[in-house]
Short mmCIF file of C-alpha atoms in Angstrom, two decimals:
data_model
loop_
_atom_site.label_atom_id
_atom_site.label_comp_id
_atom_site.label_asym_id
_atom_site.label_seq_id
_atom_site.Cartn_x
_atom_site.Cartn_y
_atom_site.Cartn_z
CA UNK A 1 105.37 122.21 19.44
CA UNK A 2 102.14 121.64 21.43
CA UNK A 3 103.45 118.19 22.41
CA UNK A 4 106.67 119.70 23.76
CA UNK A 5 104.65 122.27 25.70
CA UNK A 6 102.40 119.55 27.15
CA UNK A 7 105.43 117.49 28.12
CA UNK A 8 107.00 120.51 29.75
CA UNK A 9 103.85 121.15 31.81
CA UNK A 10 103.74 117.49 32.83
CA UNK A 11 107.37 117.61 33.95
CA UNK A 12 106.76 120.80 35.93
CA UNK A 13 103.64 119.43 37.63
CA UNK A 14 105.40 116.15 38.38
CA UNK A 15 108.35 118.04 39.84
CA UNK A 16 106.04 120.14 42.01
CA UNK A 17 104.18 117.04 43.19
CA UNK A 18 107.43 115.21 43.90
CA UNK A 19 108.71 118.25 45.74
CA UNK A 20 105.58 118.39 47.88
CA UNK A 21 105.88 114.69 48.70
CA UNK A 22 109.54 115.15 49.64
CA UNK A 23 108.64 118.18 51.77
CA UNK A 24 105.98 116.16 53.60
CA UNK A 25 108.42 113.29 54.16
CA UNK A 26 111.12 115.64 55.42
CA UNK A 27 108.90 117.82 57.58
CA UNK A 28 106.20 115.36 58.70
CA UNK A 29 107.83 115.01 62.14
CA UNK A 30 108.03 118.72 63.07
CA UNK A 31 104.60 119.40 61.50
CA UNK A 32 103.02 116.56 63.48
CA UNK A 33 104.72 117.72 66.69
CA UNK A 34 103.42 121.24 66.15
CA UNK A 35 99.84 120.08 65.48
CA UNK A 36 99.78 117.70 68.46
CA UNK A 37 101.01 120.36 70.86
CA UNK A 38 98.73 123.05 69.43
CA UNK A 39 95.48 121.06 69.45
CA UNK A 40 96.10 118.54 72.24
CA UNK A 41 94.06 120.41 74.83
CA UNK A 42 91.10 120.82 72.47
CA UNK A 43 90.95 117.10 71.69
CA UNK A 44 92.12 115.52 74.96
CA UNK A 45 91.50 118.16 77.61
CA UNK A 46 95.22 118.03 78.47
CA UNK A 47 98.24 119.91 77.22
CA UNK A 48 100.79 117.60 75.61
CA UNK A 49 104.41 118.54 75.08
CA UNK A 50 107.40 116.61 73.75
CA UNK A 51 111.05 117.36 73.20
CA UNK A 52 111.23 115.39 69.98
CA UNK A 53 108.95 113.49 67.59
CA UNK A 54 110.30 111.29 64.80
CA UNK A 55 108.04 109.66 62.18
CA UNK A 56 109.33 107.41 59.40
CA UNK A 57 106.51 106.71 56.93
CA UNK A 58 108.56 104.09 55.08
CA UNK A 59 109.22 101.65 57.93
CA UNK A 60 106.30 102.74 60.12
CA UNK A 61 108.31 103.81 63.16
CA UNK A 62 107.16 106.56 65.51
CA UNK A 63 109.39 107.74 68.36
CA UNK A 64 108.87 110.46 70.95
CA UNK A 65 111.35 111.75 73.51
CA UNK A 66 110.57 113.83 76.56
CA UNK A 67 106.80 113.29 76.38
CA UNK A 68 104.73 115.15 79.00
CA UNK A 69 100.96 115.09 79.53
CA UNK A 70 99.85 117.75 82.01
CA UNK A 71 97.06 117.72 84.56
CA UNK A 72 93.79 119.25 83.36
CA UNK A 73 94.13 123.05 83.32
CA UNK A 74 97.39 122.83 85.21
CA UNK A 75 101.14 123.17 84.76
CA UNK A 76 101.82 120.05 86.84
CA UNK A 77 102.74 116.86 84.94
CA UNK A 78 100.25 113.99 85.06
CA UNK A 79 102.30 111.61 82.91
CA UNK A 80 105.88 111.68 81.61
CA UNK A 81 108.02 109.28 79.60
CA UNK A 82 111.62 109.47 78.46
CA UNK A 83 110.95 107.59 75.22
CA UNK A 84 108.01 106.01 73.43
CA UNK A 85 108.58 103.76 70.40
CA UNK A 86 105.88 102.39 68.11
CA UNK A 87 106.37 100.30 64.97
CA UNK A 88 103.64 99.65 62.41
CA UNK A 89 103.54 97.12 59.56
CA UNK A 90 102.95 99.74 56.84
CA UNK A 91 102.35 97.28 53.99
CA UNK A 92 99.32 95.78 55.78
CA UNK A 93 97.52 99.12 55.82
CA UNK A 94 96.83 98.69 52.11
CA UNK A 95 94.64 95.67 52.82
CA UNK A 96 92.81 97.21 55.82
CA UNK A 97 94.84 95.33 58.41
CA UNK A 98 96.37 97.22 61.31
CA UNK A 99 99.38 95.59 62.92
CA UNK A 100 101.61 97.19 65.51
CA UNK A 101 104.70 95.03 65.63
CA UNK A 102 106.14 96.53 68.83
CA UNK A 103 105.42 99.12 71.50
CA UNK A 104 108.00 100.22 74.07
CA UNK A 105 107.58 102.82 76.80
CA UNK A 106 110.72 103.66 78.78
CA UNK A 107 110.92 105.34 82.19
CA UNK A 108 107.29 106.46 82.40
CA UNK A 109 106.05 108.41 85.42
CA UNK A 110 102.37 108.59 86.39
CA UNK A 111 100.84 110.52 89.27
CA UNK A 112 97.44 109.38 90.53
CA UNK A 113 95.66 111.72 92.96
CA UNK A 114 92.52 110.77 94.86
CA UNK A 115 90.27 113.23 96.70
CA UNK A 116 87.29 111.45 98.20
CA UNK A 117 85.74 109.43 95.38
CA UNK A 118 87.28 111.58 92.64
CA UNK A 119 90.53 110.96 90.76
CA UNK A 120 92.71 113.22 88.64
CA UNK A 121 92.03 111.08 85.57
CA UNK A 122 88.21 111.21 85.74
CA UNK A 123 88.05 113.75 82.90
CA UNK A 124 89.96 111.38 80.61
CA UNK A 125 87.67 108.47 81.49
CA UNK A 126 84.57 110.57 80.79
CA UNK A 127 85.96 111.84 77.50
CA UNK A 128 87.31 108.62 76.02
CA UNK A 129 85.52 105.78 77.81
CA UNK A 130 81.98 107.09 78.28
CA UNK A 131 79.23 104.72 77.19
CA UNK A 132 78.46 105.07 73.49
CA UNK A 133 74.70 105.56 73.07
CA UNK A 134 74.73 105.86 69.28
CA UNK A 135 73.14 103.04 67.33
CA UNK A 136 75.78 100.61 66.14
CA UNK A 137 75.73 99.50 62.52
CA UNK A 138 76.69 95.90 61.82
CA UNK A 139 79.87 95.81 59.83
CA UNK A 140 82.97 93.71 59.42
CA UNK A 141 85.19 93.95 62.52
CA UNK A 142 88.42 95.91 62.28
CA UNK A 143 91.36 93.53 62.05
CA UNK A 144 94.12 94.66 64.39
CA UNK A 145 97.11 93.24 66.21
CA UNK A 146 99.38 94.83 68.78
CA UNK A 147 102.45 92.73 69.52
CA UNK A 148 105.39 92.93 71.93
CA UNK A 149 104.05 95.62 74.26
CA UNK A 150 106.62 96.57 76.91
CA UNK A 151 106.77 99.12 79.70
CA UNK A 152 110.16 99.47 81.38
CA UNK A 153 111.22 101.10 84.65
CA UNK A 154 107.86 102.69 85.42
CA UNK A 155 107.13 104.88 88.45
CA UNK A 156 103.62 105.39 89.79
CA UNK A 157 102.92 107.79 92.65
CA UNK A 158 99.52 107.42 94.34
CA UNK A 159 98.39 110.23 96.63
CA UNK A 160 95.23 110.24 98.72
CA UNK A 161 94.01 113.21 100.73
CA UNK A 162 92.02 111.21 103.30
CA UNK A 163 93.64 109.33 104.77
CA UNK A 164 96.82 111.22 103.89
CA UNK A 165 98.70 108.61 101.89
CA UNK A 166 101.64 108.49 99.50
CA UNK A 167 102.40 105.13 97.90
CA UNK A 168 105.19 104.95 95.34
CA UNK A 169 105.71 102.04 92.99
CA UNK A 170 109.12 101.95 91.33
CA UNK A 171 111.01 99.82 88.81
CA UNK A 172 107.71 98.76 87.31
CA UNK A 173 107.47 96.64 84.17
CA UNK A 174 104.62 95.38 82.00
CA UNK A 175 104.79 92.85 79.17
CA UNK A 176 101.88 91.94 76.87
CA UNK A 177 102.84 89.64 73.98
CA UNK A 178 99.65 90.14 71.95
CA UNK A 179 96.40 92.07 71.78
CA UNK A 180 94.37 90.93 68.76
CA UNK A 181 90.92 91.41 67.30
CA UNK A 182 90.27 87.66 67.16
CA UNK A 183 91.77 86.66 70.53
CA UNK A 184 89.85 87.75 73.66
CA UNK A 185 92.53 86.47 76.07
CA UNK A 186 95.13 89.01 77.19
CA UNK A 187 98.24 87.66 78.91
CA UNK A 188 99.80 90.36 81.07
CA UNK A 189 102.99 90.05 83.10
CA UNK A 190 103.82 92.77 85.62
CA UNK A 191 106.45 93.47 88.27
CA UNK A 192 107.18 96.40 90.55
CA UNK A 193 109.00 97.42 93.72
CA UNK A 194 107.50 99.43 96.55
CA UNK A 195 109.62 102.43 97.54
CA UNK A 196 109.31 101.44 101.21
CA UNK A 197 110.60 97.94 100.45
CA UNK A 198 109.58 94.72 98.73
CA UNK A 199 108.79 93.42 95.27
CA UNK A 200 105.68 92.04 93.60
CA UNK A 201 105.23 89.99 90.42
CA UNK A 202 102.00 88.94 88.75
CA UNK A 203 100.91 86.94 85.72
CA UNK A 204 97.35 87.72 84.62
CA UNK A 205 95.12 86.04 82.04
CA UNK A 206 92.08 88.20 81.28
CA UNK A 207 89.14 87.33 79.01
CA UNK A 208 87.78 90.52 77.45
CA UNK A 209 84.55 88.78 76.40
CA UNK A 210 83.55 87.29 79.75
CA UNK A 211 85.71 89.44 82.09
CA UNK A 212 86.91 86.26 83.78
CA UNK A 213 90.48 86.35 85.03
CA UNK A 214 93.06 84.18 86.70
CA UNK A 215 96.27 85.46 88.22
CA UNK A 216 99.42 84.22 89.93
CA UNK A 217 100.71 86.73 92.47
CA UNK A 218 104.15 86.49 94.09
CA UNK A 219 105.18 89.02 96.74
CA UNK A 220 108.68 89.09 98.21
CA UNK A 221 109.51 90.93 101.45
CA UNK A 222 106.89 93.62 100.87
CA UNK A 223 106.87 96.17 103.70
CA UNK A 224 103.39 96.90 105.09
CA UNK A 225 104.34 100.43 106.22
CA UNK A 226 102.12 101.87 103.49
CA UNK A 227 99.03 100.48 105.28
CA UNK A 228 99.70 102.56 108.41
CA UNK A 229 97.59 105.60 107.34
CA UNK A 230 94.58 103.31 106.85
CA UNK A 231 95.08 101.62 110.23
CA UNK A 232 95.14 105.05 111.92
CA UNK A 233 91.51 105.54 110.89
CA UNK A 234 90.55 102.69 113.22
CA UNK A 235 93.24 102.55 115.88
CA UNK A 236 95.32 105.15 117.74
CA UNK A 237 98.70 103.62 117.03
CA UNK A 238 102.17 105.00 116.39
CA UNK A 239 103.53 102.49 113.89
CA UNK A 240 102.82 99.38 111.86
CA UNK A 241 105.68 97.16 110.74
CA UNK A 242 106.04 93.85 108.98
CA UNK A 243 107.10 92.05 105.81
CA UNK A 244 104.76 90.02 103.60
CA UNK A 245 105.58 87.12 101.26
CA UNK A 246 102.93 85.40 99.14
CA UNK A 247 102.53 82.73 96.51
CA UNK A 248 98.89 82.90 95.47
CA UNK A 249 96.57 81.76 92.69
CA UNK A 250 93.51 83.95 92.22
CA UNK A 251 90.47 83.57 89.96
CA UNK A 252 87.35 85.67 89.57
CA UNK A 253 85.34 87.99 87.36
CA UNK A 254 85.90 91.72 87.02
CA UNK A 255 82.14 92.34 87.14
CA UNK A 256 81.96 90.65 90.56
CA UNK A 257 85.01 92.01 92.43
CA UNK A 258 84.07 90.49 95.79
CA UNK A 259 83.53 86.97 94.41
CA UNK A 260 87.00 85.43 94.26
CA UNK A 261 88.63 82.03 94.61
CA UNK A 262 92.07 81.90 96.20
CA UNK A 263 94.71 79.30 97.08
CA UNK A 264 98.38 79.34 98.00
CA UNK A 265 100.50 80.60 100.87
CA UNK A 266 100.99 83.79 102.86
CA UNK A 267 103.94 84.44 105.15
CA UNK A 268 104.47 87.46 107.42
CA UNK A 269 107.69 88.31 109.27
CA UNK A 270 108.46 90.76 112.07
CA UNK A 271 104.89 91.98 112.40
CA UNK A 272 104.51 94.66 115.09
CA UNK A 273 102.10 97.39 116.15
CA UNK A 274 103.23 100.10 118.59
CA UNK A 275 100.50 102.11 120.32
CA UNK A 276 100.33 105.85 120.87
CA UNK A 277 102.12 105.58 124.24
CA UNK A 278 105.10 103.94 122.51
CA UNK A 279 104.33 100.52 124.01
CA UNK A 280 104.49 97.39 121.90
CA UNK A 281 100.87 96.35 121.46
CA UNK A 282 101.28 93.16 119.45
CA UNK A 283 104.08 91.36 117.63
CA UNK A 284 104.65 88.06 115.83
CA UNK A 285 108.05 86.90 114.63
CA UNK A 286 106.61 84.78 111.84
CA UNK A 287 103.16 83.78 110.62
CA UNK A 288 102.54 81.10 107.98
CA UNK A 289 99.16 80.51 106.36
CA UNK A 290 98.59 77.69 103.85
CA UNK A 291 95.31 78.10 101.98
CA UNK A 292 93.61 75.16 100.31
CA UNK A 293 90.60 77.16 99.15
CA UNK A 294 89.02 80.50 99.81
CA UNK A 295 85.84 80.95 97.79
CA UNK A 296 83.90 84.02 98.85
CA UNK A 297 80.96 83.33 96.52
CA UNK A 298 80.37 79.96 98.23
CA UNK A 299 81.39 81.18 101.71
CA UNK A 300 84.09 78.54 101.96
CA UNK A 301 87.36 79.19 103.80
CA UNK A 302 89.55 76.08 103.94
CA UNK A 303 92.98 76.52 105.53
CA UNK A 304 95.48 73.68 105.54
CA UNK A 305 97.45 75.24 108.39
CA UNK A 306 98.04 78.46 110.31
CA UNK A 307 101.13 78.80 112.47
CA UNK A 308 102.65 81.64 114.51
CA UNK A 309 106.12 81.87 116.05
CA UNK A 310 106.56 83.89 119.26
CA UNK A 311 103.27 85.80 119.22
CA UNK A 312 102.98 88.67 121.71
CA UNK A 313 99.80 90.50 122.74
CA UNK A 314 99.72 93.18 125.41
CA UNK A 315 96.44 93.30 127.32
CA UNK A 316 96.26 95.99 130.00
CA UNK A 317 93.26 96.34 132.28
CA UNK A 318 92.15 99.73 133.62
CA UNK A 319 89.36 100.95 135.90
CA UNK A 320 87.32 101.67 132.78
CA UNK A 321 88.03 98.96 130.28
CA UNK A 322 91.29 97.75 128.75
CA UNK A 323 93.94 99.10 126.38
CA UNK A 324 92.39 97.84 123.15
CA UNK A 325 89.19 99.76 123.86
CA UNK A 326 91.19 102.96 124.39
CA UNK A 327 92.98 102.80 121.06
CA UNK A 328 89.91 102.11 118.93
CA UNK A 329 88.78 105.23 117.05
CA UNK A 330 85.51 103.72 115.77
CA UNK A 331 83.13 101.50 117.75
CA UNK A 332 83.12 97.81 117.02
CA UNK A 333 79.77 96.57 115.75
CA UNK A 334 78.26 93.22 115.06
CA UNK A 335 77.65 92.61 111.39
CA UNK A 336 74.43 90.69 111.93
CA UNK A 337 75.26 88.41 109.01
CA UNK A 338 73.49 85.09 109.46
CA UNK A 339 74.63 83.53 106.17
CA UNK A 340 76.09 80.05 106.22
CA UNK A 341 79.89 80.19 106.20
CA UNK A 342 82.09 77.11 106.27
CA UNK A 343 85.53 77.26 107.94
CA UNK A 344 87.83 74.28 108.08
CA UNK A 345 91.39 73.48 109.09
CA UNK A 346 93.08 70.62 107.25
CA UNK A 347 95.74 68.67 109.09
#
């Protein structure tokens, strides 16, 4: 009799435990969604909302739909994405290995706002990327892999208050085949269109140990209209037009942003500046620049050739100076730099 009673209790407890496990499996998605939305502001400083969250603990898939991250203490979206998919190799968790087999972000939208030297993401940088002053204990490194990272059809809107600027990148894509604990080299491929016209592609190799990088940058028919607000700070002009094409190789170090080495070609078409009186100030049908080497650290600027087709410059003399002096909004000054700089033209 006692054995039957003990067996009965075991069956009941096992049934309860199994029921709890099944409940967790069934309701883990809505529970997780509720907890994320409820405590997101406390842990991230931003409200996070999503239309749907799906978690499958058996195959390690996590999917969100209608994800929105709001501006700090605001109802305006900072980041949105139609879908976010993440897949984890669950079986490797048992041996303390963390492998993300794929990451896909579809139709994300990011708004970057600059006011002076402050950005709308500064609070996130301070919260999550502030320097860690705690004493680090030597221990075995965490073994992680993130494979097949993809961002599709991204939109980034950059807004600056001074000068008043709105630059919109559309149809953006990012591909990173691997981020791993034992491989410091990240290979990143990006592409985007500018809403005002043109397309850019880049292939970047970045060393996370040394911060050295090398990049190949291709620009196709990129309109320079977006530079007009910056030109207005220096010249009283009505418009800036032109199309840029490049095929460039760039190397440098992220810790020394002004020390770069550059080679390749730059081509500009239909360049034109119209002054405030609606007169054409300068125009060039086509400019071609072939660069053998530009090395700012060594002050070397070697150009194979520079050519211009049908250049036009309007120079008007007045009783008090000429037209270029009238359109300048800041005085020209000599730099006073007496460093040795080498310029050369190769035939």
